[in-house]
Amino acid sequence: MSDPVNTFEEQQQGRPTGPLVRGYEVIIGFETHAQLSTASKIFSRASTAFGAEPNTQA
């Protein structure tokens, strides 16, 4: 059975290295959303009533 782990050089073979790839930096972000079951907003006392008129719970 062969070793499944390749060296870095082996992994890079066949990958483009021209001007379209150079000069870019990979930045990966992570975003999370949560819905809280509260009677008011997290940083104010404004209500969170469902079905309220628009712009009345600021």
Tab-separated table of C-alpha atoms in Angstrom:
chain	number	residue	atom	x	y	z
A	1	MET	CA	0.000	0.000	0.000
A	2	SER	CA	1.406	3.397	-0.921
A	3	ASP	CA	1.595	6.390	1.386
A	4	PRO	CA	-1.441	8.660	0.691
A	5	VAL	CA	0.387	11.780	1.923
A	6	ASN	CA	2.137	13.640	-0.887
A	7	THR	CA	5.003	16.042	-0.441
A	8	PHE	CA	4.366	19.731	-1.057
A	9	GLU	CA	6.282	19.527	-4.326
A	10	GLU	CA	4.152	16.594	-5.513
A	11	GLN	CA	0.975	18.485	-4.653
A	12	GLN	CA	2.102	21.525	-6.653
A	13	GLN	CA	2.780	19.619	-9.889
A	14	GLY	CA	0.391	20.583	-12.658
A	15	ARG	CA	-0.951	23.653	-10.903
A	16	PRO	CA	-0.851	26.932	-12.831
A	17	THR	CA	1.768	29.397	-11.647
A	18	GLY	CA	1.413	32.066	-14.329
A	19	PRO	CA	0.592	35.753	-13.838
A	20	LEU	CA	-3.108	35.000	-13.290
A	21	VAL	CA	-2.294	33.153	-10.053
A	22	ARG	CA	0.628	35.151	-8.694
A	23	GLY	CA	-0.137	38.256	-6.691
A	24	TYR	CA	-3.271	36.918	-5.008
A	25	GLU	CA	-3.632	36.180	-1.326
A	26	VAL	CA	-6.222	33.693	-0.101
A	27	ILE	CA	-8.348	35.087	2.722
A	28	ILE	CA	-11.056	32.854	4.156
A	29	GLY	CA	-13.731	34.233	6.464
A	30	PHE	CA	-16.370	32.580	8.588
A	31	GLU	CA	-19.755	34.117	9.359
A	32	THR	CA	-22.298	32.821	11.857
A	33	HIS	CA	-25.920	33.828	12.383
A	34	ALA	CA	-28.053	33.053	15.421
A	35	GLN	CA	-31.692	33.761	16.170
A	36	LEU	CA	-32.242	34.638	19.812
A	37	SER	CA	-35.533	33.943	21.549
A	38	THR	CA	-35.786	37.227	23.463
A	39	ALA	CA	-38.449	39.881	24.016
A	40	SER	CA	-36.062	42.705	23.101
A	41	LYS	CA	-33.058	43.303	20.900
A	42	ILE	CA	-29.655	42.310	22.214
A	43	PHE	CA	-28.181	45.829	22.597
A	44	SER	CA	-31.347	47.898	23.186
A	45	ARG	CA	-34.760	47.683	24.802
A	46	ALA	CA	-36.518	47.839	21.420
A	47	SER	CA	-39.224	45.233	20.953
A	48	THR	CA	-38.918	42.244	18.629
A	49	ALA	CA	-42.637	41.573	18.135
A	50	PHE	CA	-43.404	39.513	15.028
A	51	GLY	CA	-45.625	41.231	12.487
A	52	ALA	CA	-45.076	44.781	13.767
A	53	GLU	CA	-45.235	47.682	11.324
A	54	PRO	CA	-41.980	48.326	9.434
A	55	ASN	CA	-39.464	50.675	11.093
A	56	THR	CA	-41.278	50.683	14.450
A	57	GLN	CA	-38.828	48.450	16.342
A	58	ALA	CA	-35.623	50.448	15.912
